Amino acid sequence: MAKQKTSRPATKTAVKKRSGLEAVARSPARIAVKARAPIVPPKKPARPRQRIAISHYREEDFKADGLRAYAKYRDLGIAAASHGLAQAHVIRLQGPCDPAEVSKLHLHHVDFQMVYVLKGWVKTYMDGQGETLMKEGSAWTQPPKIKHMILDYSDDVELLEVILPAEFKTVELKA
């Protein structure tokens, strides 16, 4: 009696045909098609439209309502005009300098900070920079979260400070 050949089920035959080199050859083509699809970054919420800010000098605009008790601040209207994107103010440090009150190591959670000396001089300490005397016309940036402090200043010092964002956290540190 002769043995009868049994056929494979159709599903096994289909799987066998797709395996091996033929399947590998098709895979990159499928990957390439997927890679060509455009990548669309998520949309950022639109910022409110900025407006013009004009600030003219008036002595009565210097207020003792800022970050430091030994300073008076003149808000230049940038925070309101930019909807919190940035702030700018003129700072008058009140003399004479008292290092016990002034020289406190701290840092700010900011994206950007720039200071320009309008009048007088100020001696600063910045981590990695050391002590630096800044005088009329000097400018510097303070990278985000850099440890710094004021060491001394002249009785007539005025500083222009620009910070992003307008609202930020200050952390006092142990020296």
mmCIF file of C-alpha atoms in Angstrom:
data_model
loop_
_atom_site.group_PDB
_atom_site.id
_atom_site.type_symbol
_atom_site.label_atom_id
_atom_site.label_comp_id
_atom_site.label_asym_id
_atom_site.label_seq_id
_atom_site.Cartn_x
_atom_site.Cartn_y
_atom_site.Cartn_z
ATOM 1 C CA MET A 1 0.000 0.000 0.000
ATOM 2 C CA ALA A 2 1.376 3.317 -0.993
ATOM 3 C CA LYS A 3 1.610 6.169 1.455
ATOM 4 C CA GLN A 4 -0.624 9.052 0.678
ATOM 5 C CA LYS A 5 0.862 12.567 0.829
ATOM 6 C CA THR A 6 -0.985 14.925 3.075
ATOM 7 C CA SER A 7 -1.022 18.583 2.141
ATOM 8 C CA ARG A 8 -0.137 21.372 4.533
ATOM 9 C CA PRO A 9 -2.852 23.666 5.663
ATOM 10 C CA ALA A 10 -2.978 26.895 3.592
ATOM 11 C CA THR A 11 -2.093 29.102 6.552
ATOM 12 C CA LYS A 12 1.227 27.360 7.165
ATOM 13 C CA THR A 13 2.097 27.649 3.499
ATOM 14 C CA ALA A 14 1.339 31.402 3.519
ATOM 15 C CA VAL A 15 3.491 31.931 6.585
ATOM 16 C CA LYS A 16 6.342 30.011 5.079
ATOM 17 C CA LYS A 17 6.206 32.074 1.891
ATOM 18 C CA ARG A 18 6.405 35.353 3.834
ATOM 19 C CA SER A 19 9.324 34.289 6.006
ATOM 20 C CA GLY A 20 12.976 34.460 5.116
ATOM 21 C CA LEU A 21 14.651 36.829 2.685
ATOM 22 C CA GLU A 22 11.479 37.982 0.978
ATOM 23 C CA ALA A 23 10.059 39.374 4.262
ATOM 24 C CA VAL A 24 13.338 41.080 5.115
ATOM 25 C CA ALA A 25 13.442 42.721 1.710
ATOM 26 C CA ARG A 26 9.982 44.202 2.194
ATOM 27 C CA SER A 27 10.557 45.539 5.735
ATOM 28 C CA PRO A 28 12.840 48.507 4.873
ATOM 29 C CA ALA A 29 10.405 49.678 2.247
ATOM 30 C CA ARG A 30 7.666 49.829 4.826
ATOM 31 C CA ILE A 31 9.958 51.593 7.311
ATOM 32 C CA ALA A 32 11.005 54.114 4.660
ATOM 33 C CA VAL A 33 7.392 55.001 3.928
ATOM 34 C CA LYS A 34 6.763 55.644 7.610
ATOM 35 C CA ALA A 35 9.914 57.775 7.888
ATOM 36 C CA ARG A 36 8.729 60.069 5.081
ATOM 37 C CA ALA A 37 5.639 61.095 7.005
ATOM 38 C CA PRO A 38 6.012 64.741 8.145
ATOM 39 C CA ILE A 39 6.643 65.264 11.840
ATOM 40 C CA VAL A 40 4.498 68.075 13.143
ATOM 41 C CA PRO A 41 5.658 69.556 16.474
ATOM 42 C CA PRO A 42 2.936 70.278 19.013
ATOM 43 C CA LYS A 43 1.643 73.831 18.779
ATOM 44 C CA LYS A 44 2.626 76.193 21.575
ATOM 45 C CA PRO A 45 -0.198 78.267 22.959
ATOM 46 C CA ALA A 46 -0.161 81.706 21.381
ATOM 47 C CA ARG A 47 1.188 84.433 23.646
ATOM 48 C CA PRO A 48 -0.986 87.481 23.992
ATOM 49 C CA ARG A 49 0.019 90.294 21.689
ATOM 50 C CA GLN A 50 2.654 92.567 23.258
ATOM 51 C CA ARG A 51 2.015 96.270 23.487
ATOM 52 C CA ILE A 52 4.241 99.327 23.513
ATOM 53 C CA ALA A 53 5.642 100.346 26.904
ATOM 54 C CA ILE A 54 6.829 103.909 27.424
ATOM 55 C CA SER A 55 8.276 104.999 30.759
ATOM 56 C CA HIS A 56 9.476 108.534 31.412
ATOM 57 C CA TYR A 57 11.680 109.375 34.384
ATOM 58 C CA ARG A 58 9.760 110.536 37.451
ATOM 59 C CA GLU A 59 11.358 110.549 40.893
ATOM 60 C CA GLU A 60 8.100 109.407 42.526
ATOM 61 C CA ASP A 61 8.182 106.147 40.495
ATOM 62 C CA PHE A 62 11.016 104.721 42.638
ATOM 63 C CA LYS A 63 9.336 102.460 45.203
ATOM 64 C CA ALA A 64 10.648 100.338 48.068
ATOM 65 C CA ASP A 65 8.420 97.430 47.039
ATOM 66 C CA GLY A 66 10.894 95.089 45.332
ATOM 67 C CA LEU A 67 12.963 92.063 46.189
ATOM 68 C CA ARG A 68 15.413 93.821 48.528
ATOM 69 C CA ALA A 69 14.621 96.155 51.453
ATOM 70 C CA TYR A 70 17.792 98.205 50.826
ATOM 71 C CA ALA A 71 16.713 99.067 47.261
ATOM 72 C CA LYS A 72 14.147 101.213 45.452
ATOM 73 C CA TYR A 73 12.762 100.023 42.150
ATOM 74 C CA ARG A 74 11.350 101.903 39.176
ATOM 75 C CA ASP A 75 9.225 99.547 37.086
ATOM 76 C CA LEU A 76 9.569 100.289 33.351
ATOM 77 C CA GLY A 77 6.245 98.672 32.395
ATOM 78 C CA ILE A 78 7.785 95.776 30.463
ATOM 79 C CA ALA A 79 6.120 92.996 32.488
ATOM 80 C CA ALA A 80 2.630 94.355 31.803
ATOM 81 C CA ALA A 81 3.370 95.135 28.140
ATOM 82 C CA SER A 82 4.874 91.674 27.501
ATOM 83 C CA HIS A 83 2.251 89.767 29.536
ATOM 84 C CA GLY A 84 4.932 88.423 31.876
ATOM 85 C CA LEU A 85 7.486 87.462 29.238
ATOM 86 C CA ALA A 86 10.080 89.839 30.738
ATOM 87 C CA GLN A 87 10.524 92.580 33.295
ATOM 88 C CA ALA A 88 12.827 95.578 33.391
ATOM 89 C CA HIS A 89 13.421 98.058 36.169
ATOM 90 C CA VAL A 90 15.908 100.603 37.405
ATOM 91 C CA ILE A 91 17.271 99.768 40.850
ATOM 92 C CA ARG A 92 18.705 102.295 43.294
ATOM 93 C CA LEU A 93 20.638 100.628 46.078
ATOM 94 C CA GLN A 94 20.245 102.757 49.211
ATOM 95 C CA GLY A 95 23.557 103.742 50.792
ATOM 96 C CA PRO A 96 25.607 103.391 52.719
ATOM 97 C CA CYS A 97 26.098 99.694 52.024
ATOM 98 C CA ASP A 98 25.613 97.408 55.040
ATOM 99 C CA PRO A 99 27.294 94.068 54.170
ATOM 100 C CA ALA A 100 25.410 92.292 56.987
ATOM 101 C CA GLU A 101 22.142 93.063 55.164
ATOM 102 C CA VAL A 102 23.330 93.113 51.561
ATOM 103 C CA SER A 103 25.922 90.340 51.175
ATOM 104 C CA LYS A 104 23.678 87.287 51.139
ATOM 105 C CA LEU A 105 24.410 84.469 48.715
ATOM 106 C CA HIS A 106 21.350 83.685 46.597
ATOM 107 C CA LEU A 107 20.147 82.518 43.185
ATOM 108 C CA HIS A 108 17.174 83.202 40.934
ATOM 109 C CA HIS A 109 15.072 80.716 38.962
ATOM 110 C CA VAL A 110 15.165 82.739 35.729
ATOM 111 C CA ASP A 111 15.722 82.086 32.037
ATOM 112 C CA PHE A 112 17.754 85.272 31.531
ATOM 113 C CA GLN A 113 19.114 88.111 33.674
ATOM 114 C CA MET A 114 21.146 91.136 32.558
ATOM 115 C CA VAL A 115 22.340 94.102 34.624
ATOM 116 C CA TYR A 116 23.743 97.431 33.380
ATOM 117 C CA VAL A 117 25.296 100.066 35.668
ATOM 118 C CA LEU A 118 23.723 103.444 34.906
ATOM 119 C CA LYS A 119 25.464 105.368 37.705
ATOM 120 C CA GLY A 120 28.028 104.702 40.427
ATOM 121 C CA TRP A 121 29.607 101.301 41.027
ATOM 122 C CA VAL A 122 28.801 97.909 42.550
ATOM 123 C CA LYS A 123 31.088 95.051 43.615
ATOM 124 C CA THR A 124 29.604 91.609 42.993
ATOM 125 C CA TYR A 125 30.475 87.984 43.593
ATOM 126 C CA MET A 126 29.337 85.332 41.100
ATOM 127 C CA ASP A 127 30.078 81.626 41.425
ATOM 128 C CA GLY A 128 32.824 80.720 38.957
ATOM 129 C CA GLN A 129 33.667 84.407 38.338
ATOM 130 C CA GLY A 130 34.674 85.613 41.769
ATOM 131 C CA GLU A 131 34.595 89.272 42.813
ATOM 132 C CA THR A 132 34.135 91.889 40.084
ATOM 133 C CA LEU A 133 33.888 95.655 40.314
ATOM 134 C CA MET A 134 31.208 96.946 37.948
ATOM 135 C CA LYS A 135 31.168 100.687 37.283
ATOM 136 C CA GLU A 136 29.130 103.123 35.191
ATOM 137 C CA GLY A 137 28.750 101.588 31.730
ATOM 138 C CA SER A 138 29.507 98.004 32.857
ATOM 139 C CA ALA A 139 27.051 95.259 31.940
ATOM 140 C CA TRP A 140 26.824 91.573 32.786
ATOM 141 C CA THR A 141 24.576 88.569 32.478
ATOM 142 C CA GLN A 142 23.882 86.105 35.248
ATOM 143 C CA PRO A 143 23.134 82.605 33.941
ATOM 144 C CA PRO A 144 20.055 80.842 35.355
ATOM 145 C CA LYS A 145 20.485 79.715 38.976
ATOM 146 C CA ILE A 146 24.019 81.112 39.344
ATOM 147 C CA LYS A 147 24.982 81.730 42.984
ATOM 148 C CA HIS A 148 25.779 85.410 43.479
ATOM 149 C CA MET A 149 25.688 88.355 45.886
ATOM 150 C CA ILE A 150 26.427 92.055 46.152
ATOM 151 C CA LEU A 151 29.485 92.816 48.281
ATOM 152 C CA ASP A 152 29.552 96.627 48.219
ATOM 153 C CA TYR A 153 28.240 99.622 46.264
ATOM 154 C CA SER A 154 28.486 103.401 46.008
ATOM 155 C CA ASP A 155 25.832 105.604 47.621
ATOM 156 C CA ASP A 156 24.644 106.810 44.182
ATOM 157 C CA VAL A 157 24.484 103.478 42.313
ATOM 158 C CA GLU A 158 21.651 102.877 39.806
ATOM 159 C CA LEU A 159 21.268 99.654 37.857
ATOM 160 C CA LEU A 160 19.096 98.657 34.910
ATOM 161 C CA GLU A 161 17.996 95.038 35.239
ATOM 162 C CA VAL A 162 16.213 92.910 32.618
ATOM 163 C CA ILE A 163 14.866 89.494 33.633
ATOM 164 C CA LEU A 164 12.936 86.717 31.876
ATOM 165 C CA PRO A 165 10.322 85.733 32.913
ATOM 166 C CA ALA A 166 8.777 88.604 34.850
ATOM 167 C CA GLU A 167 7.798 86.373 37.779
ATOM 168 C CA PHE A 168 10.531 84.211 39.270
ATOM 169 C CA LYS A 169 11.649 82.598 42.521
ATOM 170 C CA THR A 170 14.703 83.732 44.546
ATOM 171 C CA VAL A 171 16.425 81.296 46.905
ATOM 172 C CA GLU A 172 18.739 82.525 49.683
ATOM 173 C CA LEU A 173 21.641 80.187 50.396
ATOM 174 C CA LYS A 174 24.038 79.635 53.276
ATOM 175 C CA ALA A 175 27.464 81.128 52.452
#
